[in-house]
Amino acid sequence: MARTPEAITPSSWRKVIAIATLASVIVSIVILAFTWPTKAMETKNLPVSIAGPEAAVSQFEQGLKDRGIETFEFKQASSREDAERQIKERETYGAIVFTEGAAPEVMTAPAANASANQMLTGVAQQMNAQVQQQATAAKTQALQQAAQAGGQQGAIATQQLEQLKTEQEKLQQAQVKTTAVVPLGDGDPNGMGLAVAAFPLIMGGIIGGVLSISLVKGTVRRFATAGLYGILGGLFMTLILGTWFGFVPGDFGALWATFGMTVFATASFMIGMSALFADAVGIGLGAVISMFIGNPLSGANMPWQFIPAPWGALGQLMVPGASNTLLRNIAYFPDASNSLQWAVLLGWAGFGLLAGAIGWAWKERRVTGMSAEDDTASVGAKTEANADVPDNVEIPWKAANI
């Protein structure tokens, strides 16, 4: 006899409207999370070193203030060498150096950030045009005044004015010197590879956490899975992004440790939250904090100083921001301090382990309490059963001392 398919009851229109509204709210939040930092960013307070005679430095800074330019936050350097040191230690993104009797020099660090490099290069071009214009205008004005005076002085001035035309042509070719102190590597000349590598790192941590929570039972075994994943995943990422593609140059062991600790820190946090609350909570918190909060605030595509305070600094205390800075330091800035970045990654990993230990202890305590209650109930039931049996009846389990 043919079976009649069961009728499917359609969802109510109220549910249709509710689901559509919920989806719209979620996608709006996602869009806001990814685009808000770009919309709200302010191109100001970029740390830049400045060195040279006090008069030249003061004149340059005052000129920027008069024009209302707040792009740079200048850090005084005692010399060109000191400015170069500040750049290599990532205290600043570049430097402007004034030298008596010579054109200024703009020092850049393309490996630090593409946006900062473009800004400093633009400053060099503006300064070059300004220096040429001022020098030409001053000489031309002086000679024209002398020529108008007439006499022998005027004749000499006229001759010098002709010579000035030749000098002006040479001056047009003169450039304010621009020096790339920390250039990008040959494998990633535009810096796109390093910027793109930030997203797989975030996804890698989330994937490790989701798979460990979904497919592995037991808190300890989940952490063991995440730890082994950090070792193997970090190795593969180093081989692909570093050795094969050349996007991230630097010491192989340091890069391996960075990639591995980054994905483990995120996975550890997710596992800890799942042990403390529930699996769905761990997965949800990991995705929200890493993808929708940490990633936009990481400063992977812009200097974190451009993100409104305190969000830019907060982003550096999260796994995406710390790992992005750490990778750049290892790849291009070996003189920079990495203590803060390692502390952040270890802190997130340790927090996950601590949360996991607390959650495991709570579950064990609940299980122990339930077992004790079951034992008490079992003993009480046996006592009642024993009381109902006459004394001359032998009870098998009692006789066996069970």
mmCIF file of C-alpha atoms in Angstrom:
data_model
loop_
_atom_site.group_PDB
_atom_site.id
_atom_site.type_symbol
_atom_site.label_atom_id
_atom_site.label_comp_id
_atom_site.label_asym_id
_atom_site.label_seq_id
_atom_site.Cartn_x
_atom_site.Cartn_y
_atom_site.Cartn_z
ATOM 1 C CA MET A 1 0.000 0.000 0.000
ATOM 2 C CA ALA A 2 1.452 3.363 -1.021
ATOM 3 C CA ARG A 3 2.336 5.715 1.807
ATOM 4 C CA THR A 4 0.821 9.161 1.749
ATOM 5 C CA PRO A 5 3.426 11.888 2.341
ATOM 6 C CA GLU A 6 2.853 13.754 5.556
ATOM 7 C CA ALA A 7 1.596 17.273 5.130
ATOM 8 C CA ILE A 8 4.091 19.995 6.038
ATOM 9 C CA THR A 9 2.615 22.843 7.983
ATOM 10 C CA PRO A 10 4.016 26.172 6.702
ATOM 11 C CA SER A 11 5.550 28.538 9.212
ATOM 12 C CA SER A 12 3.434 31.418 10.382
ATOM 13 C CA TRP A 13 3.818 34.795 8.715
ATOM 14 C CA ARG A 14 4.839 36.216 12.067
ATOM 15 C CA LYS A 15 7.816 33.845 12.114
ATOM 16 C CA VAL A 16 8.712 34.783 8.533
ATOM 17 C CA ILE A 17 8.806 38.459 9.451
ATOM 18 C CA ALA A 18 10.760 37.773 12.650
ATOM 19 C CA ILE A 19 13.452 35.698 10.879
ATOM 20 C CA ALA A 20 13.835 38.248 8.082
ATOM 21 C CA THR A 21 14.148 41.061 10.620
ATOM 22 C CA LEU A 22 16.689 39.118 12.683
ATOM 23 C CA ALA A 23 18.798 38.375 9.602
ATOM 24 C CA SER A 24 18.715 42.056 8.628
ATOM 25 C CA VAL A 25 19.853 43.106 12.094
ATOM 26 C CA ILE A 26 22.692 40.573 12.069
ATOM 27 C CA VAL A 27 24.001 41.612 8.652
ATOM 28 C CA SER A 28 23.778 45.273 9.692
ATOM 29 C CA ILE A 29 25.884 44.564 12.780
ATOM 30 C CA VAL A 30 28.446 42.704 10.663
ATOM 31 C CA ILE A 31 28.678 45.589 8.188
ATOM 32 C CA LEU A 32 29.052 48.100 11.016
ATOM 33 C CA ALA A 33 31.770 46.019 12.656
ATOM 34 C CA PHE A 34 33.890 45.888 9.511
ATOM 35 C CA THR A 35 33.300 49.400 8.176
ATOM 36 C CA TRP A 36 33.051 51.541 11.320
ATOM 37 C CA PRO A 37 36.827 51.813 11.930
ATOM 38 C CA THR A 38 37.364 53.030 8.360
ATOM 39 C CA LYS A 39 34.502 55.516 8.608
ATOM 40 C CA ALA A 40 35.507 56.814 12.031
ATOM 41 C CA MET A 41 39.279 56.851 11.558
ATOM 42 C CA GLU A 42 41.088 60.168 11.814
ATOM 43 C CA THR A 43 44.428 60.708 10.095
ATOM 44 C CA LYS A 44 46.097 62.217 13.126
ATOM 45 C CA ASN A 45 48.607 61.447 15.875
ATOM 46 C CA LEU A 46 50.859 59.294 13.672
ATOM 47 C CA PRO A 47 54.182 58.946 15.555
ATOM 48 C CA VAL A 48 56.995 60.418 13.437
ATOM 49 C CA SER A 49 60.555 61.259 14.466
ATOM 50 C CA ILE A 50 61.980 64.698 13.752
ATOM 51 C CA ALA A 51 65.597 65.825 13.979
ATOM 52 C CA GLY A 52 67.704 68.822 13.006
ATOM 53 C CA PRO A 53 68.452 72.401 14.049
ATOM 54 C CA GLU A 54 65.929 73.758 16.505
ATOM 55 C CA ALA A 55 65.022 76.708 14.287
ATOM 56 C CA ALA A 56 64.237 74.508 11.278
ATOM 57 C CA VAL A 57 62.275 72.016 13.362
ATOM 58 C CA SER A 58 60.228 74.736 15.078
ATOM 59 C CA GLN A 59 59.498 76.458 11.777
ATOM 60 C CA PHE A 60 58.283 73.217 10.210
ATOM 61 C CA GLU A 61 56.071 72.280 13.168
ATOM 62 C CA GLN A 62 54.627 75.786 13.370
ATOM 63 C CA GLY A 63 53.852 75.711 9.664
ATOM 64 C CA LEU A 64 51.802 72.563 10.127
ATOM 65 C CA LYS A 65 49.959 74.058 13.097
ATOM 66 C CA ASP A 66 49.145 77.216 11.161
ATOM 67 C CA ARG A 67 47.553 75.099 8.446
ATOM 68 C CA GLY A 68 45.627 73.034 10.999
ATOM 69 C CA ILE A 69 47.434 69.802 10.133
ATOM 70 C CA GLU A 70 47.406 67.289 13.013
ATOM 71 C CA THR A 71 48.461 64.228 11.062
ATOM 72 C CA PHE A 72 51.733 63.719 12.896
ATOM 73 C CA GLU A 73 52.752 63.414 16.515
ATOM 74 C CA PHE A 74 56.423 64.315 16.458
ATOM 75 C CA LYS A 75 58.998 62.594 18.619
ATOM 76 C CA GLN A 76 62.272 64.452 19.010
ATOM 77 C CA ALA A 77 65.406 62.632 17.843
ATOM 78 C CA SER A 78 68.892 63.834 18.692
ATOM 79 C CA SER A 79 70.325 62.924 15.279
ATOM 80 C CA ARG A 80 69.638 61.118 12.044
ATOM 81 C CA GLU A 81 71.000 57.919 13.581
ATOM 82 C CA ASP A 82 68.682 58.296 16.560
ATOM 83 C CA ALA A 83 65.710 58.807 14.229
ATOM 84 C CA GLU A 84 66.660 55.667 12.315
ATOM 85 C CA ARG A 85 66.853 53.737 15.588
ATOM 86 C CA GLN A 86 63.370 54.896 16.587
ATOM 87 C CA ILE A 87 61.988 53.670 13.268
ATOM 88 C CA LYS A 88 63.666 50.267 13.492
ATOM 89 C CA GLU A 89 62.401 49.782 17.043
ATOM 90 C CA ARG A 90 58.884 50.747 15.876
ATOM 91 C CA GLU A 91 58.638 53.756 18.108
ATOM 92 C CA THR A 92 57.721 55.801 15.022
ATOM 93 C CA TYR A 93 56.541 55.184 11.456
ATOM 94 C CA GLY A 94 59.132 57.437 9.831
ATOM 95 C CA ALA A 95 61.239 60.548 10.306
ATOM 96 C CA ILE A 96 61.862 64.040 8.958
ATOM 97 C CA VAL A 97 65.492 65.150 9.239
ATOM 98 C CA PHE A 98 66.724 68.709 8.674
ATOM 99 C CA THR A 99 70.398 69.351 7.940
ATOM 100 C CA GLU A 100 72.108 72.742 7.853
ATOM 101 C CA GLY A 101 72.927 73.744 4.281
ATOM 102 C CA ALA A 102 71.207 70.744 2.680
ATOM 103 C CA ALA A 103 67.746 69.676 1.612
ATOM 104 C CA PRO A 104 65.613 67.902 4.229
ATOM 105 C CA GLU A 105 65.402 64.117 4.265
ATOM 106 C CA VAL A 106 62.266 62.059 4.791
ATOM 107 C CA MET A 107 62.847 58.557 6.167
ATOM 108 C CA THR A 108 60.101 55.996 5.657
ATOM 109 C CA ALA A 109 59.320 52.425 6.710
ATOM 110 C CA PRO A 110 57.178 50.820 3.970
ATOM 111 C CA ALA A 111 57.130 47.568 5.940
ATOM 112 C CA ALA A 112 55.413 49.243 8.896
ATOM 113 C CA ASN A 113 52.238 50.353 7.144
ATOM 114 C CA ALA A 114 51.298 51.235 3.574
ATOM 115 C CA SER A 115 49.104 54.197 4.557
ATOM 116 C CA ALA A 116 51.788 55.748 6.751
ATOM 117 C CA ASN A 117 54.364 55.287 4.000
ATOM 118 C CA GLN A 118 52.137 57.062 1.473
ATOM 119 C CA MET A 119 51.611 59.991 3.837
ATOM 120 C CA LEU A 120 55.316 60.465 4.479
ATOM 121 C CA THR A 121 56.089 60.183 0.770
ATOM 122 C CA GLY A 122 53.497 62.885 0.127
ATOM 123 C CA VAL A 123 55.151 65.085 2.753
ATOM 124 C CA ALA A 124 58.473 64.676 0.943
ATOM 125 C CA GLN A 125 56.913 65.792 -2.318
ATOM 126 C CA GLN A 126 55.278 68.825 -0.703
ATOM 127 C CA MET A 127 58.480 69.803 1.073
ATOM 128 C CA ASN A 128 60.444 69.475 -2.143
ATOM 129 C CA ALA A 129 58.075 71.782 -3.993
ATOM 130 C CA GLN A 130 58.093 74.269 -1.121
ATOM 131 C CA VAL A 131 61.907 74.359 -0.862
ATOM 132 C CA GLN A 132 62.283 74.904 -4.584
ATOM 133 C CA GLN A 133 59.634 77.611 -4.652
ATOM 134 C CA GLN A 134 61.089 79.516 -1.700
ATOM 135 C CA ALA A 135 64.648 79.378 -3.005
ATOM 136 C CA THR A 136 63.665 80.504 -6.482
ATOM 137 C CA ALA A 137 61.385 83.300 -5.249
ATOM 138 C CA ALA A 138 64.003 84.734 -2.887
ATOM 139 C CA LYS A 139 66.749 84.874 -5.508
ATOM 140 C CA THR A 140 64.461 86.231 -8.209
ATOM 141 C CA GLN A 141 63.146 89.009 -5.973
ATOM 142 C CA ALA A 142 66.620 90.109 -4.919
ATOM 143 C CA LEU A 143 67.955 90.217 -8.467
ATOM 144 C CA GLN A 144 64.931 92.028 -9.837
ATOM 145 C CA GLN A 145 65.288 94.723 -7.203
ATOM 146 C CA ALA A 146 68.955 95.148 -8.091
ATOM 147 C CA ALA A 147 68.194 95.308 -11.823
ATOM 148 C CA GLN A 148 65.605 98.021 -11.277
ATOM 149 C CA ALA A 149 68.191 100.085 -9.427
ATOM 150 C CA GLY A 150 70.028 100.645 -12.739
ATOM 151 C CA GLY A 151 73.688 101.492 -13.273
ATOM 152 C CA GLN A 152 76.509 99.028 -12.986
ATOM 153 C CA GLN A 153 74.709 97.136 -10.218
ATOM 154 C CA GLY A 154 71.717 96.728 -12.507
ATOM 155 C CA ALA A 155 73.850 95.378 -15.331
ATOM 156 C CA ILE A 156 75.437 92.842 -13.023
ATOM 157 C CA ALA A 157 72.032 91.887 -11.693
ATOM 158 C CA THR A 158 70.714 91.397 -15.214
ATOM 159 C CA GLN A 159 73.585 89.038 -15.968
ATOM 160 C CA GLN A 160 72.949 87.158 -12.743
ATOM 161 C CA LEU A 161 69.263 86.914 -13.571
ATOM 162 C CA GLU A 162 70.153 85.122 -16.786
ATOM 163 C CA GLN A 163 72.345 82.747 -14.831
ATOM 164 C CA LEU A 164 69.493 82.154 -12.424
ATOM 165 C CA LYS A 165 67.329 80.782 -15.207
ATOM 166 C CA THR A 166 69.892 78.038 -15.750
ATOM 167 C CA GLU A 167 70.055 77.378 -12.015
ATOM 168 C CA GLN A 168 66.278 77.148 -11.865
ATOM 169 C CA GLU A 169 66.295 74.361 -14.426
ATOM 170 C CA LYS A 170 68.759 72.445 -12.257
ATOM 171 C CA LEU A 171 66.719 73.216 -9.176
ATOM 172 C CA GLN A 172 63.634 71.691 -10.767
ATOM 173 C CA GLN A 173 65.491 68.379 -10.836
ATOM 174 C CA ALA A 174 66.562 68.589 -7.202
ATOM 175 C CA GLN A 175 64.548 66.388 -4.834
ATOM 176 C CA VAL A 176 64.136 66.207 -1.093
ATOM 177 C CA LYS A 177 65.858 62.936 -0.270
ATOM 178 C CA THR A 178 63.524 60.058 0.593
ATOM 179 C CA THR A 179 65.086 57.019 2.251
ATOM 180 C CA ALA A 180 63.288 53.721 2.861
ATOM 181 C CA VAL A 181 64.815 52.604 6.148
ATOM 182 C CA VAL A 182 62.770 49.391 6.370
ATOM 183 C CA PRO A 183 61.648 48.372 2.862
ATOM 184 C CA LEU A 184 59.354 45.485 2.055
ATOM 185 C CA GLY A 185 60.745 42.143 0.905
ATOM 186 C CA ASP A 186 61.080 41.024 -2.698
ATOM 187 C CA GLY A 187 58.367 38.426 -2.204
ATOM 188 C CA ASP A 188 55.830 41.071 -1.175
ATOM 189 C CA PRO A 189 56.926 44.400 -2.706
ATOM 190 C CA ASN A 190 53.535 46.075 -2.164
ATOM 191 C CA GLY A 191 52.812 44.691 1.291
ATOM 192 C CA MET A 192 49.548 43.115 0.167
ATOM 193 C CA GLY A 193 50.556 39.592 1.128
ATOM 194 C CA LEU A 194 51.265 40.487 4.737
ATOM 195 C CA ALA A 195 47.968 42.369 5.010
ATOM 196 C CA VAL A 196 46.006 39.513 3.440
ATOM 197 C CA ALA A 197 47.653 36.971 5.773
ATOM 198 C CA ALA A 198 45.887 38.551 8.756
ATOM 199 C CA PHE A 199 42.464 37.170 7.806
ATOM 200 C CA PRO A 200 43.480 33.479 7.464
ATOM 201 C CA LEU A 201 45.074 33.747 10.892
ATOM 202 C CA ILE A 202 41.758 34.793 12.419
ATOM 203 C CA MET A 203 39.827 32.137 10.529
ATOM 204 C CA GLY A 204 42.437 29.550 11.489
ATOM 205 C CA GLY A 205 41.896 30.136 15.187
ATOM 206 C CA ILE A 206 38.115 29.991 14.849
ATOM 207 C CA ILE A 207 38.244 26.819 12.745
ATOM 208 C CA GLY A 208 40.465 25.114 15.299
ATOM 209 C CA GLY A 209 38.116 26.046 18.119
ATOM 210 C CA VAL A 210 34.950 24.995 16.286
ATOM 211 C CA LEU A 211 36.320 21.594 15.243
ATOM 212 C CA SER A 212 37.773 20.885 18.687
ATOM 213 C CA ILE A 213 34.469 21.698 20.383
ATOM 214 C CA SER A 214 32.222 19.961 17.845
ATOM 215 C CA LEU A 215 34.148 16.745 17.209
ATOM 216 C CA VAL A 216 36.069 16.056 20.432
ATOM 217 C CA LYS A 217 34.574 15.127 23.805
ATOM 218 C CA GLY A 218 36.264 16.030 27.064
ATOM 219 C CA THR A 219 37.780 19.376 28.048
ATOM 220 C CA VAL A 220 41.336 18.067 28.390
ATOM 221 C CA ARG A 221 41.214 16.343 25.016
ATOM 222 C CA ARG A 222 39.810 19.469 23.397
ATOM 223 C CA PHE A 223 42.740 21.529 24.660
ATOM 224 C CA ALA A 224 45.118 18.790 23.512
ATOM 225 C CA THR A 225 43.535 18.928 20.060
ATOM 226 C CA ALA A 226 43.920 22.707 19.936
ATOM 227 C CA GLY A 227 47.541 22.470 21.075
ATOM 228 C CA LEU A 228 48.448 19.899 18.432
ATOM 229 C CA TYR A 229 46.564 21.973 15.859
ATOM 230 C CA GLY A 230 48.637 25.009 16.828
ATOM 231 C CA ILE A 231 51.854 23.056 16.251
ATOM 232 C CA LEU A 232 50.843 21.513 12.922
ATOM 233 C CA GLY A 233 48.804 24.459 11.652
ATOM 234 C CA GLY A 234 51.553 26.903 12.574
ATOM 235 C CA LEU A 235 54.073 24.789 10.674
ATOM 236 C CA PHE A 236 51.945 24.630 7.535
ATOM 237 C CA MET A 237 51.182 28.366 7.615
ATOM 238 C CA THR A 238 54.877 29.174 7.980
ATOM 239 C CA LEU A 239 55.770 26.928 5.058
ATOM 240 C CA ILE A 240 53.078 28.459 2.837
ATOM 241 C CA LEU A 241 53.211 32.158 3.753
ATOM 242 C CA GLY A 242 56.915 32.307 4.565
ATOM 243 C CA THR A 243 58.892 29.689 2.671
ATOM 244 C CA TRP A 244 56.684 29.210 -0.392
ATOM 245 C CA PHE A 245 55.030 32.588 -1.067
ATOM 246 C CA GLY A 246 57.618 34.753 0.671
ATOM 247 C CA PHE A 247 54.935 37.041 2.083
ATOM 248 C CA VAL A 248 56.384 36.922 5.592
ATOM 249 C CA PRO A 249 60.192 36.794 5.717
ATOM 250 C CA GLY A 250 62.021 36.253 8.966
ATOM 251 C CA ASP A 251 63.259 33.546 11.294
ATOM 252 C CA PHE A 252 61.432 30.274 10.576
ATOM 253 C CA GLY A 253 61.152 29.229 14.214
ATOM 254 C CA ALA A 254 59.846 32.618 15.351
ATOM 255 C CA LEU A 255 57.240 32.681 12.584
ATOM 256 C CA TRP A 256 56.187 29.113 13.422
ATOM 257 C CA ALA A 257 55.754 30.032 17.069
ATOM 258 C CA THR A 258 53.762 33.150 16.152
ATOM 259 C CA PHE A 259 51.374 31.388 13.784
ATOM 260 C CA GLY A 260 50.914 28.475 16.160
ATOM 261 C CA MET A 261 50.333 30.581 19.266
ATOM 262 C CA THR A 262 47.902 32.847 17.397
ATOM 263 C CA VAL A 263 45.546 30.051 16.355
ATOM 264 C CA PHE A 264 45.921 28.276 19.705
ATOM 265 C CA ALA A 265 45.081 31.436 21.668
ATOM 266 C CA THR A 266 41.774 31.857 19.837
ATOM 267 C CA ALA A 267 40.906 28.154 19.999
ATOM 268 C CA SER A 268 41.834 28.001 23.698
ATOM 269 C CA PHE A 269 39.527 30.913 24.501
ATOM 270 C CA MET A 270 36.649 29.245 22.661
ATOM 271 C CA ILE A 271 37.199 25.895 24.396
ATOM 272 C CA GLY A 272 37.418 27.599 27.781
ATOM 273 C CA MET A 273 34.152 29.439 27.233
ATOM 274 C CA SER A 274 32.443 26.245 26.079
ATOM 275 C CA ALA A 275 33.600 24.458 29.235
ATOM 276 C CA LEU A 276 32.506 27.323 31.451
ATOM 277 C CA PHE A 277 29.103 27.854 29.826
ATOM 278 C CA ALA A 278 28.071 25.803 26.799
ATOM 279 C CA ASP A 279 29.472 24.733 23.434
ATOM 280 C CA ALA A 280 27.321 27.204 21.518
ATOM 281 C CA VAL A 281 28.462 30.042 23.790
ATOM 282 C CA GLY A 282 32.129 29.209 23.222
ATOM 283 C CA ILE A 283 31.755 29.109 19.458
ATOM 284 C CA GLY A 284 29.675 32.292 19.367
ATOM 285 C CA LEU A 285 31.963 34.320 21.621
ATOM 286 C CA GLY A 286 35.043 33.203 19.708
ATOM 287 C CA ALA A 287 33.577 34.283 16.385
ATOM 288 C CA VAL A 288 32.262 37.609 17.663
ATOM 289 C CA ILE A 289 35.362 38.662 19.603
ATOM 290 C CA SER A 290 37.917 37.529 17.023
ATOM 291 C CA MET A 291 36.135 38.218 13.752
ATOM 292 C CA PHE A 292 33.799 41.122 14.417
ATOM 293 C CA ILE A 293 35.701 43.023 17.121
ATOM 294 C CA GLY A 294 39.360 42.052 17.029
ATOM 295 C CA ASN A 295 39.784 42.021 13.251
ATOM 296 C CA PRO A 296 38.433 45.533 12.502
ATOM 297 C CA LEU A 297 40.464 46.983 15.394
ATOM 298 C CA SER A 298 43.679 45.105 14.579
ATOM 299 C CA GLY A 299 45.299 47.858 12.503
ATOM 300 C CA ALA A 300 46.177 45.442 9.706
ATOM 301 C CA ASN A 301 45.233 47.942 6.989
ATOM 302 C CA MET A 302 45.805 51.248 8.767
ATOM 303 C CA PRO A 303 47.886 52.554 11.680
ATOM 304 C CA TRP A 304 46.014 51.692 14.852
ATOM 305 C CA GLN A 305 46.607 55.278 16.027
ATOM 306 C CA PHE A 306 44.064 56.398 13.409
ATOM 307 C CA ILE A 307 41.272 54.402 15.075
ATOM 308 C CA PRO A 308 39.408 56.566 17.620
ATOM 309 C CA ALA A 309 40.584 56.145 21.212
ATOM 310 C CA PRO A 310 40.456 53.903 23.098
ATOM 311 C CA TRP A 311 39.518 51.362 20.419
ATOM 312 C CA GLY A 312 42.832 51.439 18.588
ATOM 313 C CA ALA A 313 44.813 50.647 21.724
ATOM 314 C CA LEU A 314 42.215 48.036 22.731
ATOM 315 C CA GLY A 315 42.676 46.312 19.388
ATOM 316 C CA GLN A 316 46.358 45.768 20.181
ATOM 317 C CA LEU A 317 45.330 43.862 23.308
ATOM 318 C CA MET A 318 43.346 41.320 21.283
ATOM 319 C CA VAL A 319 44.672 38.335 19.370
ATOM 320 C CA PRO A 320 44.319 39.754 15.803
ATOM 321 C CA GLY A 321 46.024 43.059 16.647
ATOM 322 C CA ALA A 322 48.828 41.501 18.669
ATOM 323 C CA SER A 323 49.546 38.817 16.067
ATOM 324 C CA ASN A 324 49.577 41.334 13.208
ATOM 325 C CA THR A 325 52.090 43.556 15.009
ATOM 326 C CA LEU A 326 54.175 40.559 16.057
ATOM 327 C CA LEU A 327 54.376 39.208 12.504
ATOM 328 C CA ARG A 328 55.565 42.555 11.146
ATOM 329 C CA ASN A 329 58.148 42.840 13.892
ATOM 330 C CA ILE A 330 59.549 39.379 13.253
ATOM 331 C CA ALA A 331 59.529 39.845 9.492
ATOM 332 C CA TYR A 332 60.982 43.356 9.221
ATOM 333 C CA PHE A 333 61.751 44.875 12.629
ATOM 334 C CA PRO A 334 64.092 42.540 14.534
ATOM 335 C CA ASP A 335 65.137 45.384 16.856
ATOM 336 C CA ALA A 336 61.574 46.034 18.050
ATOM 337 C CA SER A 337 60.337 44.746 21.399
ATOM 338 C CA ASN A 338 57.768 41.948 21.194
ATOM 339 C CA SER A 339 57.103 41.492 24.905
ATOM 340 C CA LEU A 340 53.630 43.072 24.823
ATOM 341 C CA GLN A 341 52.491 41.022 21.837
ATOM 342 C CA TRP A 342 53.665 37.728 23.322
ATOM 343 C CA ALA A 343 52.055 38.651 26.642
ATOM 344 C CA VAL A 344 48.730 39.282 24.884
ATOM 345 C CA LEU A 345 48.758 35.959 23.032
ATOM 346 C CA LEU A 346 49.829 34.019 26.113
ATOM 347 C CA GLY A 347 47.230 35.891 28.169
ATOM 348 C CA TRP A 348 44.343 34.859 25.896
ATOM 349 C CA ALA A 349 45.604 31.281 25.772
ATOM 350 C CA GLY A 350 46.029 31.195 29.550
ATOM 351 C CA PHE A 351 42.592 32.707 30.113
ATOM 352 C CA GLY A 352 41.072 29.955 27.998
ATOM 353 C CA LEU A 353 42.938 27.273 29.947
ATOM 354 C CA LEU A 354 41.853 28.795 33.259
ATOM 355 C CA ALA A 355 38.228 29.036 32.156
ATOM 356 C CA GLY A 356 38.400 25.439 30.964
ATOM 357 C CA ALA A 357 39.802 24.270 34.306
ATOM 358 C CA ILE A 358 37.070 26.099 36.223
ATOM 359 C CA GLY A 359 34.354 24.727 33.960
ATOM 360 C CA TRP A 360 35.743 21.198 34.240
ATOM 361 C CA ALA A 361 35.896 21.477 38.054
ATOM 362 C CA TRP A 362 32.284 22.649 38.226
ATOM 363 C CA LYS A 363 31.099 19.781 36.067
ATOM 364 C CA GLU A 364 33.048 17.262 38.126
ATOM 365 C CA ARG A 365 31.554 18.703 41.297
ATOM 366 C CA ARG A 366 28.046 18.424 39.894
ATOM 367 C CA VAL A 367 28.673 14.849 38.783
ATOM 368 C CA THR A 368 30.086 13.948 42.206
ATOM 369 C CA GLY A 369 27.097 15.536 43.944
ATOM 370 C CA MET A 370 24.642 13.679 41.744
ATOM 371 C CA SER A 371 26.471 10.388 42.380
ATOM 372 C CA ALA A 372 26.318 10.975 46.136
ATOM 373 C CA GLU A 373 22.585 11.673 45.931
ATOM 374 C CA ASP A 374 22.059 8.506 43.894
ATOM 375 C CA ASP A 375 24.041 6.452 46.433
ATOM 376 C CA THR A 376 22.027 7.915 49.309
ATOM 377 C CA ALA A 377 18.764 7.163 47.561
ATOM 378 C CA SER A 378 19.922 3.613 46.775
ATOM 379 C CA VAL A 379 20.915 2.923 50.387
ATOM 380 C CA GLY A 380 17.592 4.297 51.621
ATOM 381 C CA ALA A 381 15.666 2.074 49.229
ATOM 382 C CA LYS A 382 17.598 -0.994 50.342
ATOM 383 C CA THR A 383 16.964 -0.156 53.996
ATOM 384 C CA GLU A 384 13.231 0.118 53.406
ATOM 385 C CA ALA A 385 13.207 -3.133 51.482
ATOM 386 C CA ASN A 386 15.101 -4.880 54.282
ATOM 387 C CA ALA A 387 12.656 -3.587 56.872
ATOM 388 C CA ASP A 388 9.689 -5.102 55.011
ATOM 389 C CA VAL A 389 11.177 -8.614 54.920
ATOM 390 C CA PRO A 390 10.574 -11.021 57.914
ATOM 391 C CA ASP A 391 13.597 -11.871 60.046
ATOM 392 C CA ASN A 392 13.564 -15.568 59.112
ATOM 393 C CA VAL A 393 13.886 -14.822 55.381
ATOM 394 C CA GLU A 394 17.436 -14.801 54.071
ATOM 395 C CA ILE A 395 18.288 -11.929 51.717
ATOM 396 C CA PRO A 396 20.808 -12.987 49.046
ATOM 397 C CA TRP A 397 22.579 -9.628 48.676
ATOM 398 C CA LYS A 398 22.750 -9.226 52.452
ATOM 399 C CA ALA A 399 24.214 -12.653 52.986
ATOM 400 C CA ALA A 400 26.882 -11.965 50.374
ATOM 401 C CA ASN A 401 27.920 -8.684 52.110
ATOM 402 C CA ILE A 402 27.353 -6.727 48.899
#
